[in-house]
mmCIF file of C-alpha atoms in Angstrom:
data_model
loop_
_atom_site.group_PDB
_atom_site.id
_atom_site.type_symbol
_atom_site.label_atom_id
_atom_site.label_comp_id
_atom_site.label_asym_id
_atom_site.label_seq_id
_atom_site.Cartn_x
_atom_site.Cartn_y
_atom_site.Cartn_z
ATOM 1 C CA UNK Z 261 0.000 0.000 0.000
ATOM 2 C CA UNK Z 262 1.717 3.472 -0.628
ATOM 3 C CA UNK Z 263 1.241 5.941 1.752
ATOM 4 C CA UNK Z 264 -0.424 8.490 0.742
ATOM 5 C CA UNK Z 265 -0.517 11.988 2.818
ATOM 6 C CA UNK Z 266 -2.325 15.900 2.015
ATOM 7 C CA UNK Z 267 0.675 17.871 3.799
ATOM 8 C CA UNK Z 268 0.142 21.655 3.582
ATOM 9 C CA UNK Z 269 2.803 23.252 1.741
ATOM 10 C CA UNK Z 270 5.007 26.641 3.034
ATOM 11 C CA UNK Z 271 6.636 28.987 0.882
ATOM 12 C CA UNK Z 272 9.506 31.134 0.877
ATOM 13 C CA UNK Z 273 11.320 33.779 -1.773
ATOM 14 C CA UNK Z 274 14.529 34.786 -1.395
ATOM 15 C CA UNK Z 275 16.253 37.824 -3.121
ATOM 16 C CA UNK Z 276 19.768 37.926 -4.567
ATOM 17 C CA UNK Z 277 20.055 34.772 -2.666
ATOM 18 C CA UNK Z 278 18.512 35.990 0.651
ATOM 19 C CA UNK Z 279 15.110 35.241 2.362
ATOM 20 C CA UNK Z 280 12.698 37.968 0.902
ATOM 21 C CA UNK Z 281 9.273 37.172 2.301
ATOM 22 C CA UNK Z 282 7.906 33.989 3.588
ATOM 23 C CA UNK Z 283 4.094 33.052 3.654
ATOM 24 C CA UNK Z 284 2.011 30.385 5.337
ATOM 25 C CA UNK Z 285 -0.044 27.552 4.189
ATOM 26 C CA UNK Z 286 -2.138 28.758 1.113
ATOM 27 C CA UNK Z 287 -0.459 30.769 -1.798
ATOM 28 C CA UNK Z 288 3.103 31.445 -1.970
ATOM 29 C CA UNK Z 289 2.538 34.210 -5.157
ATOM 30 C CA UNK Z 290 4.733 37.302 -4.763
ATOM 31 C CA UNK Z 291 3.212 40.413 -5.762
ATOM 32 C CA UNK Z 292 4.783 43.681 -6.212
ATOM 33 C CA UNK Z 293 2.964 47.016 -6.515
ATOM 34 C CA UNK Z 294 4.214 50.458 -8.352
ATOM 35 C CA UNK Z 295 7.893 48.879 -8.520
ATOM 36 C CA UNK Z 296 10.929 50.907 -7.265
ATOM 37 C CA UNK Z 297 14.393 50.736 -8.539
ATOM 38 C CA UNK Z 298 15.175 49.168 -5.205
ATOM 39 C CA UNK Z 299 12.761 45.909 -6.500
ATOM 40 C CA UNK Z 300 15.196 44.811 -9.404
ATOM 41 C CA UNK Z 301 17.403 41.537 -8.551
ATOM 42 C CA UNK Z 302 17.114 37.670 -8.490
ATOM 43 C CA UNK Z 303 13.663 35.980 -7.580
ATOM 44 C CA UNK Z 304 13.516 32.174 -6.350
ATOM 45 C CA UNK Z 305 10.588 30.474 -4.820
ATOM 46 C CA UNK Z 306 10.774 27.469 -2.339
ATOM 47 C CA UNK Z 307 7.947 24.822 -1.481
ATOM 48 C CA UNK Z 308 8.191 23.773 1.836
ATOM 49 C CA UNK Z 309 7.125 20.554 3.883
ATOM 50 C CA UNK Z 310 7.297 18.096 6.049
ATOM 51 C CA UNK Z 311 8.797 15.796 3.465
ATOM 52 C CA UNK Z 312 11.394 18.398 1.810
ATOM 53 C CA UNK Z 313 11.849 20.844 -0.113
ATOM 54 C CA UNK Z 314 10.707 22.180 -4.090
ATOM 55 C CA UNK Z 315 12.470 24.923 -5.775
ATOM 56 C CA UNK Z 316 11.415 27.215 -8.276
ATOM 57 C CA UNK Z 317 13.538 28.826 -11.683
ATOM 58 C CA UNK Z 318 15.171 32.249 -10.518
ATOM 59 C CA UNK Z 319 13.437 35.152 -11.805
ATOM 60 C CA UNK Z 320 15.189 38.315 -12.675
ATOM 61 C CA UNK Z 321 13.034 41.262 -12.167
ATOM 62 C CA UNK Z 322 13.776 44.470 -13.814
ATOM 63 C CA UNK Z 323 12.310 48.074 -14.075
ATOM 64 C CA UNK Z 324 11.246 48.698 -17.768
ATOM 65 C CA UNK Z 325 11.939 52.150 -18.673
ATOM 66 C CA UNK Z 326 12.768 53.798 -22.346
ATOM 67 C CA UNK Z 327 15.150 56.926 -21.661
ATOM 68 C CA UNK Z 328 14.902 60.108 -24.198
ATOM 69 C CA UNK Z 329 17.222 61.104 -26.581
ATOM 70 C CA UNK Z 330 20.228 63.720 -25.040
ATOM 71 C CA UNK Z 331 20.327 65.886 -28.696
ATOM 72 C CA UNK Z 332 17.195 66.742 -30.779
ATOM 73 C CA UNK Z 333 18.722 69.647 -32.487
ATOM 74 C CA UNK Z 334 17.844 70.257 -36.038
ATOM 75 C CA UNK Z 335 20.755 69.079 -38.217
ATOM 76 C CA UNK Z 336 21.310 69.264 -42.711
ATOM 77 C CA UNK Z 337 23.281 66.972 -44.251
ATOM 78 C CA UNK Z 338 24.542 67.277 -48.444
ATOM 79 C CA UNK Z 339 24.974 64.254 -50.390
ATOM 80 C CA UNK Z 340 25.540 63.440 -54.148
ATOM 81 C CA UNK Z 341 23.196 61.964 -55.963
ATOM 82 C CA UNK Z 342 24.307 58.515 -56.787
ATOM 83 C CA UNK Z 343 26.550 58.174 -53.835
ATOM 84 C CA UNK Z 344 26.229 55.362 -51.007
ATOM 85 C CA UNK Z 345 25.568 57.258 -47.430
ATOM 86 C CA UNK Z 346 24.466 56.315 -44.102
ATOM 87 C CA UNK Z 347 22.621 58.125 -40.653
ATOM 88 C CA UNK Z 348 23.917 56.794 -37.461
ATOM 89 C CA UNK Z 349 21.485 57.165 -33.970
ATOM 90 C CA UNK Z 350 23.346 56.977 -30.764
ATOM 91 C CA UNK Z 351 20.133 55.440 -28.875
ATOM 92 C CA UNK Z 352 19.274 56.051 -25.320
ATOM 93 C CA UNK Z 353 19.551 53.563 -23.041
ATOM 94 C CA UNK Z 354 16.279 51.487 -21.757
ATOM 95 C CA UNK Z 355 14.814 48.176 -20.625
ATOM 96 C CA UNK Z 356 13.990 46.371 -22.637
ATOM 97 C CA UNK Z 357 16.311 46.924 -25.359
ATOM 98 C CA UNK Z 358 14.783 49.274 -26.965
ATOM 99 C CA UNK Z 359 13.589 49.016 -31.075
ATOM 100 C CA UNK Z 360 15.833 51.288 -33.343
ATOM 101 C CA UNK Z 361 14.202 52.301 -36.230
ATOM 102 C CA UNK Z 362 13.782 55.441 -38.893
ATOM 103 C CA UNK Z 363 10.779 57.691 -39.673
ATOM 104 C CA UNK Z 364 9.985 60.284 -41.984
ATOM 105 C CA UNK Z 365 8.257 63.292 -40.514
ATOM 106 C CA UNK Z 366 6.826 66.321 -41.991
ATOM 107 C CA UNK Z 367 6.946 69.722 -40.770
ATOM 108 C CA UNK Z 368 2.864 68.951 -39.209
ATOM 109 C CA UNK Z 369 4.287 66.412 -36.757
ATOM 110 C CA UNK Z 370 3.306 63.934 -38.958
ATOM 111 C CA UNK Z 371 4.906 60.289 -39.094
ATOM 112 C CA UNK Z 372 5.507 57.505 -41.672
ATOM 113 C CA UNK Z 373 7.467 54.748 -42.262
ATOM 114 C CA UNK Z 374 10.766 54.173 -44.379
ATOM 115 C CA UNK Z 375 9.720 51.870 -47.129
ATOM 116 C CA UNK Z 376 12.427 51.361 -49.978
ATOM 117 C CA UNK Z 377 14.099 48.713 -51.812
ATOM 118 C CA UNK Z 378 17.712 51.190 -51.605
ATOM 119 C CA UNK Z 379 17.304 51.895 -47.353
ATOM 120 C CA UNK Z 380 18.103 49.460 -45.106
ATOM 121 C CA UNK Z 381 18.118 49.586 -41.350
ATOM 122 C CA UNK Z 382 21.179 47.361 -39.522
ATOM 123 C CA UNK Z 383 20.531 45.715 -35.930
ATOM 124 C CA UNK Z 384 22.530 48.785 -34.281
ATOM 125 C CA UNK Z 385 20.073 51.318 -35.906
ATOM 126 C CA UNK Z 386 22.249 52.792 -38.620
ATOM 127 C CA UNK Z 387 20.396 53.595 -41.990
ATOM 128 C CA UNK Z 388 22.205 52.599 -44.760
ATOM 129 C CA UNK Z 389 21.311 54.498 -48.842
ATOM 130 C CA UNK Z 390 22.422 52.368 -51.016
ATOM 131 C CA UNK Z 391 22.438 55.103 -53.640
ATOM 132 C CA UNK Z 392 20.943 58.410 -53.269
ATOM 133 C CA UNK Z 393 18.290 59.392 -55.539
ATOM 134 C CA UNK Z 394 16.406 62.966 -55.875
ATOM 135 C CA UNK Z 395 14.118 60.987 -53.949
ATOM 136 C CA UNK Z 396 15.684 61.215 -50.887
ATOM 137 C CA UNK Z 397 15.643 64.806 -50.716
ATOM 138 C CA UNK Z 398 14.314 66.527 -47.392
ATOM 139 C CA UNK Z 399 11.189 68.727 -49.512
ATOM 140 C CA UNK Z 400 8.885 68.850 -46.556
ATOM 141 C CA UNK Z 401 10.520 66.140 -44.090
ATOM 142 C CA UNK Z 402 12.619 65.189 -41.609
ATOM 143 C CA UNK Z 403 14.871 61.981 -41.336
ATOM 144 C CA UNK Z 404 14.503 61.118 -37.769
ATOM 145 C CA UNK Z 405 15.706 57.351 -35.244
ATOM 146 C CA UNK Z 406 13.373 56.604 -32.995
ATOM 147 C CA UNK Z 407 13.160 54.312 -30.494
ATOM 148 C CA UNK Z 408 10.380 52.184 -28.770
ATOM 149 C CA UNK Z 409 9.607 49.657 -26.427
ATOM 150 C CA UNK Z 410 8.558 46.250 -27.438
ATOM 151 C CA UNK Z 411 6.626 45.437 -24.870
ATOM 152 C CA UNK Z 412 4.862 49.350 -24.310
ATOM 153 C CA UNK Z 413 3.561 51.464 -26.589
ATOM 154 C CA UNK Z 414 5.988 54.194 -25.682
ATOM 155 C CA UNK Z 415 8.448 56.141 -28.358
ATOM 156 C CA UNK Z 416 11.099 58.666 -28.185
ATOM 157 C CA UNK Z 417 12.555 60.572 -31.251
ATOM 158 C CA UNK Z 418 15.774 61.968 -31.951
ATOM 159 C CA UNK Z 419 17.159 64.691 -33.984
ATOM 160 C CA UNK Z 420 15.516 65.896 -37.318
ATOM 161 C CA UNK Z 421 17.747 65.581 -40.127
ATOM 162 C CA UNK Z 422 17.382 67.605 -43.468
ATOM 163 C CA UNK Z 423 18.998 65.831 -46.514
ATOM 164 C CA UNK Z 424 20.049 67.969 -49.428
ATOM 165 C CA UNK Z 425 20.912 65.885 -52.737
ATOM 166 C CA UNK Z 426 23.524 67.986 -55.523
ATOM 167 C CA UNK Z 427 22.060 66.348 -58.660
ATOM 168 C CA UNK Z 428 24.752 64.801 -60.957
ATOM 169 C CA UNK Z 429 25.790 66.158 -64.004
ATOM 170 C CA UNK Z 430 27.409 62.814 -65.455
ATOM 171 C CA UNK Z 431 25.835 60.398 -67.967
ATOM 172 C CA UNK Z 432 23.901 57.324 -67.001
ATOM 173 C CA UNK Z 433 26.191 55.095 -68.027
ATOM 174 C CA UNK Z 434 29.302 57.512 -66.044
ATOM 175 C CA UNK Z 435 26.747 57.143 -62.621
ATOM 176 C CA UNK Z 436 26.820 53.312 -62.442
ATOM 177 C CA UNK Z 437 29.212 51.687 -59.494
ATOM 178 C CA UNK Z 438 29.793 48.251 -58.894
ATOM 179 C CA UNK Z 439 28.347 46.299 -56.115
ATOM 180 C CA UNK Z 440 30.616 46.997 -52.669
ATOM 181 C CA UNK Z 441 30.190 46.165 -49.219
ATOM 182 C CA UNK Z 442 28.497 48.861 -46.477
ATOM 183 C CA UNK Z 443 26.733 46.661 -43.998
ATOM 184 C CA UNK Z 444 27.285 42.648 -42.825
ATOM 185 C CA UNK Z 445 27.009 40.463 -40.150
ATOM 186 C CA UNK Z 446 30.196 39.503 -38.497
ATOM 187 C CA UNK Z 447 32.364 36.415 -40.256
ATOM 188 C CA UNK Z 448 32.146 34.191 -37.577
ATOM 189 C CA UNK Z 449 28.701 34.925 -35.784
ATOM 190 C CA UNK Z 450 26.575 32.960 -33.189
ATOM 191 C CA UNK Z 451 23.195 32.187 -32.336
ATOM 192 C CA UNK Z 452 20.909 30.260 -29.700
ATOM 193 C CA UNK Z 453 18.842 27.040 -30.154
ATOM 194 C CA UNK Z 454 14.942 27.743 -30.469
ATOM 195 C CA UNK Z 455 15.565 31.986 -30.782
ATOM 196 C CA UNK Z 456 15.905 33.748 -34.066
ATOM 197 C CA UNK Z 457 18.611 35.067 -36.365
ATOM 198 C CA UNK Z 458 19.199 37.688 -38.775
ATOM 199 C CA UNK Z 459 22.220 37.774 -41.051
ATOM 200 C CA UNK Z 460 23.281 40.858 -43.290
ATOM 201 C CA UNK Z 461 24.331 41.691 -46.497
ATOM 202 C CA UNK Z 462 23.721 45.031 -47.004
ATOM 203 C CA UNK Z 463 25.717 46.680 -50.492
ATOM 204 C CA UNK Z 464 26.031 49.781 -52.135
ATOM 205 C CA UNK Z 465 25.906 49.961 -56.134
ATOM 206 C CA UNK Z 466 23.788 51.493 -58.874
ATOM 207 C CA UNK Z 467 21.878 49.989 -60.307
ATOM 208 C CA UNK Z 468 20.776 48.476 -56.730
ATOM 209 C CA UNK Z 469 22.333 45.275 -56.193
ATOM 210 C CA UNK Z 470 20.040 42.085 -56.358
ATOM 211 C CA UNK Z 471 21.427 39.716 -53.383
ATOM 212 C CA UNK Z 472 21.452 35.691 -53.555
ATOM 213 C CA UNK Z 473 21.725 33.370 -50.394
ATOM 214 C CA UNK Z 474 23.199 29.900 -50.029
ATOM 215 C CA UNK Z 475 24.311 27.984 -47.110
ATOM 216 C CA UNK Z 476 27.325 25.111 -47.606
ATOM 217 C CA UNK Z 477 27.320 26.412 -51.402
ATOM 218 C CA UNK Z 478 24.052 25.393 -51.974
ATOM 219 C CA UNK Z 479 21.260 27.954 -52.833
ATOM 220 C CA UNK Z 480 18.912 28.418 -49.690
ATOM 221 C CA UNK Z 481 15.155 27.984 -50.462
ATOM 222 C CA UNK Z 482 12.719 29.781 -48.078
ATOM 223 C CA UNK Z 483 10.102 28.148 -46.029
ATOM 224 C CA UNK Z 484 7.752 29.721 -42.989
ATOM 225 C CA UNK Z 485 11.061 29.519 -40.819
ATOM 226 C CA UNK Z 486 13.853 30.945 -43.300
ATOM 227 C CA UNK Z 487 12.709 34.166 -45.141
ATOM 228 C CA UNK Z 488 14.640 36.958 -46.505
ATOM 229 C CA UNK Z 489 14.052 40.524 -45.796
ATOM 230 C CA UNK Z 490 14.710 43.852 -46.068
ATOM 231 C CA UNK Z 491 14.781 43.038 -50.140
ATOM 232 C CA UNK Z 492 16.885 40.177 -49.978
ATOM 233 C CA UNK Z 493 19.199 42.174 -47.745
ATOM 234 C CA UNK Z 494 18.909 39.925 -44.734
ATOM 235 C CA UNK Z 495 18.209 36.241 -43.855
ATOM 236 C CA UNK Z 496 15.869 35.573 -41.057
ATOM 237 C CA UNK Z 497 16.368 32.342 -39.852
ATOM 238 C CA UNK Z 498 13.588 31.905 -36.936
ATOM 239 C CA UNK Z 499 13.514 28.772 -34.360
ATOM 240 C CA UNK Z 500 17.341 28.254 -34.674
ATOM 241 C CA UNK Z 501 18.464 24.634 -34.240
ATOM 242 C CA UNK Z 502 21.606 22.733 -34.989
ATOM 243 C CA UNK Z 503 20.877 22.175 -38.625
ATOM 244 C CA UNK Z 504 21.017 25.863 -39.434
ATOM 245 C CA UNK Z 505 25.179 25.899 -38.351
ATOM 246 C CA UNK Z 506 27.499 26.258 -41.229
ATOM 247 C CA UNK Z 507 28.605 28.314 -43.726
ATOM 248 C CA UNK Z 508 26.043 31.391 -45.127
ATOM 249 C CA UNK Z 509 27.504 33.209 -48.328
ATOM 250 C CA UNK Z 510 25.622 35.993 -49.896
ATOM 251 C CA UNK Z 511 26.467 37.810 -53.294
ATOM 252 C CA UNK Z 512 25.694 40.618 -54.661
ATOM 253 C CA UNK Z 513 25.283 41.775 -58.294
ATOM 254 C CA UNK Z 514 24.105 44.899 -60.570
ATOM 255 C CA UNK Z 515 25.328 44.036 -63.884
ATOM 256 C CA UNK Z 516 28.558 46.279 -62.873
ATOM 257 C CA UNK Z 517 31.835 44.772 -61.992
ATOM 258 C CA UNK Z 518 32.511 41.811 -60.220
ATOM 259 C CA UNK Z 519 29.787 39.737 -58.663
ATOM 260 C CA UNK Z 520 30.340 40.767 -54.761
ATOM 261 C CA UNK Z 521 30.649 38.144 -51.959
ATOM 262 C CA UNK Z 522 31.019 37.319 -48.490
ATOM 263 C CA UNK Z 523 30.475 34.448 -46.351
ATOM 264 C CA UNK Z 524 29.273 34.502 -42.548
ATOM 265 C CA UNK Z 525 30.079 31.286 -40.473
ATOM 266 C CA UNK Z 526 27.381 30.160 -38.266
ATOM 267 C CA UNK Z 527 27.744 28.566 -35.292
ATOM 268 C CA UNK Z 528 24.047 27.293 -32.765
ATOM 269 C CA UNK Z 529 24.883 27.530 -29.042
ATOM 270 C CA UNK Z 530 22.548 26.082 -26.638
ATOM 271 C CA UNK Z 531 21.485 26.583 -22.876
ATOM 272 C CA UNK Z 532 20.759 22.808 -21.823
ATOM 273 C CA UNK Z 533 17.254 20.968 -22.558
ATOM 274 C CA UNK Z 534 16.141 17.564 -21.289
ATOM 275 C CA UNK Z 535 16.242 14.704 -23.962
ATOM 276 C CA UNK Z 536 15.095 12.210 -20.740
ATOM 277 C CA UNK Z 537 13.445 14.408 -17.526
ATOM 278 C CA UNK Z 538 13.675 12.738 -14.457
ATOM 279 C CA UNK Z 539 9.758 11.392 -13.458
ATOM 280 C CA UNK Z 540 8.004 10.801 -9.822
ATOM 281 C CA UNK Z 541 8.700 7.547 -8.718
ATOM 282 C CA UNK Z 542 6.082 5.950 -6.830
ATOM 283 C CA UNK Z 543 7.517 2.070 -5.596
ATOM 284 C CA UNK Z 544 6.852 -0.355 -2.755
ATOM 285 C CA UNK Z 545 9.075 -1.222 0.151
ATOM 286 C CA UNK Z 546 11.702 -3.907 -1.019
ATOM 287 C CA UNK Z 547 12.036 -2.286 -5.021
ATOM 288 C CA UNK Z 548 15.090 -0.791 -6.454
ATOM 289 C CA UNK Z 549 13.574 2.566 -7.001
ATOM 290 C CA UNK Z 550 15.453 4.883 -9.957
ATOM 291 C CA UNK Z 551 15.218 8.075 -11.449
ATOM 292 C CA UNK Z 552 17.094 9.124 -14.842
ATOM 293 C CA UNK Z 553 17.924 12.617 -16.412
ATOM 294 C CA UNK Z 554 19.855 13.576 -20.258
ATOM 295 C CA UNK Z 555 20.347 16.977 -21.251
ATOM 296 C CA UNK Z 556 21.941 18.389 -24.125
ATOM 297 C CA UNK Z 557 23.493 21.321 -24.946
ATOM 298 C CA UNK Z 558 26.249 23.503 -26.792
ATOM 299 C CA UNK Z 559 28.335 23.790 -25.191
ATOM 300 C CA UNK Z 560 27.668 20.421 -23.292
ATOM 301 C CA UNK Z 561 25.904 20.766 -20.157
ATOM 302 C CA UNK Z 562 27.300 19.761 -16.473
ATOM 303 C CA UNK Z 563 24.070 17.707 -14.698
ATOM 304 C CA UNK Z 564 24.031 17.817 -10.884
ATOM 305 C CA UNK Z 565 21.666 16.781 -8.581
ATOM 306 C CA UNK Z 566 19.640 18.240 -5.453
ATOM 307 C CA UNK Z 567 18.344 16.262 -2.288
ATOM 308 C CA UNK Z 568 15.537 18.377 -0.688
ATOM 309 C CA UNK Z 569 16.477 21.394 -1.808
ATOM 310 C CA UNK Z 570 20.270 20.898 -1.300
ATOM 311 C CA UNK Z 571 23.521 19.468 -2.948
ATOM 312 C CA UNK Z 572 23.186 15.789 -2.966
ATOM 313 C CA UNK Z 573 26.579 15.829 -1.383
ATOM 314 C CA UNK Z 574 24.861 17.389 1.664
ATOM 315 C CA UNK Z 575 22.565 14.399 1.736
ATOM 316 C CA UNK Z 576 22.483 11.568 4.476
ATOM 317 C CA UNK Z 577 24.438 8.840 4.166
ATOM 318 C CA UNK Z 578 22.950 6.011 2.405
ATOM 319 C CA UNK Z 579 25.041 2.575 1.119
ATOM 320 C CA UNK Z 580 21.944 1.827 -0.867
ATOM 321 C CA UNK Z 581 22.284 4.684 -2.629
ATOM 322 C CA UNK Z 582 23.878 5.320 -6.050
ATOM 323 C CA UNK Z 583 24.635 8.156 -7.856
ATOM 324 C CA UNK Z 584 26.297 9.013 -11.526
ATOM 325 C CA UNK Z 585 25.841 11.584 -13.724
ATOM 326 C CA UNK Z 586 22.641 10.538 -15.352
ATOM 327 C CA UNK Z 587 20.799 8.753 -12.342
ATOM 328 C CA UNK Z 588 20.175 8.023 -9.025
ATOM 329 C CA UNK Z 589 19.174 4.082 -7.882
ATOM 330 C CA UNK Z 590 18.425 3.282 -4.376
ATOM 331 C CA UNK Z 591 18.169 -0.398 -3.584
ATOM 332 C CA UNK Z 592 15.816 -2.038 -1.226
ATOM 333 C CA UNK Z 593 14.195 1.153 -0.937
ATOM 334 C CA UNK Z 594 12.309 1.930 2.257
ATOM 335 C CA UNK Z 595 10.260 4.965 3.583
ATOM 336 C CA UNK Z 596 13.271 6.460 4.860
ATOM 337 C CA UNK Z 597 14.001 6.838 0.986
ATOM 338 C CA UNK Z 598 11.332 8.726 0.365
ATOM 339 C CA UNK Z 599 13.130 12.799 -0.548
ATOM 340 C CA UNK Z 600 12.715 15.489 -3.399
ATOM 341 C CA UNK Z 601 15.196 15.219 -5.552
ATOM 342 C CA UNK Z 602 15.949 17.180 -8.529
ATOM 343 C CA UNK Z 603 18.091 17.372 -11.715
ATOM 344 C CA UNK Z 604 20.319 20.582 -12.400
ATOM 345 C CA UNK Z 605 21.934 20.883 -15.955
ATOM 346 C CA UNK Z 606 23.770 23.673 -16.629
ATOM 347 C CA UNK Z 607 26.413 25.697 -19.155
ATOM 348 C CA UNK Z 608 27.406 28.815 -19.497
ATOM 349 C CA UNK Z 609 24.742 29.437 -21.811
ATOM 350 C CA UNK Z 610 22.000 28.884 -18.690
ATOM 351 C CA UNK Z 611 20.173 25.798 -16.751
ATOM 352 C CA UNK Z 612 17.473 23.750 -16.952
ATOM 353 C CA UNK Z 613 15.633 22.181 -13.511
ATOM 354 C CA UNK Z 614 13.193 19.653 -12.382
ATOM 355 C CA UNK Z 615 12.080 18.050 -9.220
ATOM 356 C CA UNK Z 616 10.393 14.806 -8.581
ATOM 357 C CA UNK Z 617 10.356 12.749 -5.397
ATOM 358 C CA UNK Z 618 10.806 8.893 -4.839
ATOM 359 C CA UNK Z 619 7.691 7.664 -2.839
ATOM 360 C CA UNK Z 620 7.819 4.921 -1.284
ATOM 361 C CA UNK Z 621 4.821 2.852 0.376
ATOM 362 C CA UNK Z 622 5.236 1.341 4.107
ATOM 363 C CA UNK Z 623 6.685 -1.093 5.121
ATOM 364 C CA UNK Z 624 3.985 -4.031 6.604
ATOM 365 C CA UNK Z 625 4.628 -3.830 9.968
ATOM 366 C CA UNK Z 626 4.400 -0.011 9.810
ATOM 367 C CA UNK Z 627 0.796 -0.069 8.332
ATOM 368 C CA UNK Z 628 -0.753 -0.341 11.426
ATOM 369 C CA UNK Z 629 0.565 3.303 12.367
ATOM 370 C CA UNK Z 630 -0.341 6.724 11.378
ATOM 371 C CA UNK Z 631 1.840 7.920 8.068
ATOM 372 C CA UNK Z 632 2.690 11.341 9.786
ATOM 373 C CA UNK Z 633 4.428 9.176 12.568
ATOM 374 C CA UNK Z 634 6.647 7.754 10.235
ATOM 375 C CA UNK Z 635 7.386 10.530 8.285
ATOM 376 C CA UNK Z 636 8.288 12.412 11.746
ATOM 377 C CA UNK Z 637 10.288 9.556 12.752
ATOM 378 C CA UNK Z 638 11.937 9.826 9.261
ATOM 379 C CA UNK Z 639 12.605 13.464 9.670
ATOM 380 C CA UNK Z 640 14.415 12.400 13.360
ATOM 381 C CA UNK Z 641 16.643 9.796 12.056
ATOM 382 C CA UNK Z 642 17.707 12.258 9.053
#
């Protein structure tokens, strides 16, 4: 017969590693009302009862803010027509990271979005021509970064910019330049398992460059996870896994020149997953009793495990008891087996963590007795 007991659970949070606020039987949520800067720091709840002890993720808890822009002077910039050029915005600082991007905005107030195959926007917020037409000339707007928040519906805008284009006075066929580099993502680049990625090829030339993808030399075909954007300009590569590492060469062509390349090596890092979670174990007196965890990771992940809460080196002796990396076996197991253990993997990419406990049902000549007297007996002999 397994013993089966309703045991009220206490909880505890602890901050930056310190008890926070402890509550009794009932809820353990942790509520926080008009946050203060002094609120930020590291979150971690704890279950708490008779039998041991469950542990929460940590939670980082952050202020969000979006900080204005320190210059929003009027500014006028020349440019020749046909040339390559670029706007930088030195962003304020925020949290989130805040969204770089570039308006137009007439001399109303009014707003609207950049929308041409020749401007291109990089991740740090730079705006890239990659030829200036007559277009591009500042009539009755301003050129202007702002930022926002992506999880608010709060903006901030920077200085106006006025762009005056000199018209050439050369012949079409005098005004066309080869395809050459502006913009890309660095050579050797990174990305995470499960997030998203954006390479760049961003190139000057006129006629505007048509770009090409391939990955290992052979051409890359889109799908409702890899799509170009930005006109071919980037590759968004969303749900990253392993598959996507190697080689990504773009090139670059006008009908000018050489046919531009350049080649970004990509390489998936991983915080650790579970390929086999550990599971409750629920067992009779007298079974070998065993729990098993796999995780996998890049780079690969350390597993460790926890006994009630703690380092299983901090646990009680027990010569039944067997521990490797990837499991724990107790033989002849017996109430006093019956703990919270959990499975820790970790890298220096992050953690994963989960808890189970090893049940184990009385013994016969215990049945006769009241569970929470064994358990407190348990408890004693611990």
């Amino acid at each position: 017969m397994l013993v089966n007991l309703i045991l009220e659970y206490r909880y505890k949070w602890t901050k930056n590693g310190k008890l926070f606020k402890s509550f009794p039987a009932g809820s353990g949520s942790l509520e926080i009302f008009t946050p203060q800067d002094d609120d930020e720091g590291q979150y971690q709840c704890y279950a708490v009862n008779e039998l041991g002890i469950a542990t929460s993720n940590s939670v980082f808890v952050k202020k969000v803010e979006l900080n204005d822009f320190q210059d929003t002077e009027i500014i006028a910039m020349t440019i020749n027509e046909g040339d390559s050029f670029y706007l930088t915005c030195t962003a304020p600082e925020g949290w989130p990271k805040p969204i770089v991007s570039w308006i137009l905005q007439d001399y109303i107030g009014n707003i609207k979005n950049i929308n041409d195959s020749r401007i291109t926007i990089d991740p740090e917020g730079t705006l890239w021509f990659s030829n200036v037409t007559q277009e591009d000339l500042s009539n009755d707007f301003y050129y202007r970064c702002m930022t926002t928040l992506p999880i608010r519906s709060e903006f901030k805008l920077g200085t106006k910019i006025l762009l005056n284009v000199v018209p050439t006075k050369s012949s079409n066929s005098q005004n066309k330049r080869e395809p050459v580099i502006q913009y890309v993502t660095n050579q050797n680049e990174v990305a995470y398992r499960g997030k998203t990625a954006e390479l760049f090829c961003i190139f000057s030339g006129t006629p505007l460059p048509e770009v090409t993808w391939s990955k290992d030399g052979e051409a890359i075909k889109t799908s409702d996870r890899v799509t170009y954007r930005n006109y071919g300009k980037s590759l968004r590569i969303n749900n990253i896994d392993f598959n996507d590492e190697g080689v990504h060469t773009c090139e670059a062509s006008n009908g000018v020149g050489r046919i531009a390349s350049y080649s970004i090596n990509l390489k998936i890092m991983s915080e650790p997953f579970f390929t086999v979670e550990p599971e409750i174990v629920n067992a009779e007196a007298g079974q070998d009793v065993k729990i098993h965890c796999e995780a996998h990771g890049e780079p690969k992940p350390d597993i460790k495990w926890t006994y009630n809460g703690n380092s299983i080196l901090e646990a009680p002796y027990n010569p039944r008891r067997e521990i490797t990396k990837n499991s724990i076996l107790i033989r002849d197991a017996n109430i006093y087996d019956i703990a919270n253990y959990g499975c820790n993997a970790t890298n220096t990419i992050g953690y994963i963590y989960k808890d189970v406990y090893i049940n184990v049902s009385a013994a016969k000549d215990e049945t006769s007795r009241p569970p929470i007297e064994i358990f407190r007996e348990v408890l004693t002999e611990k």
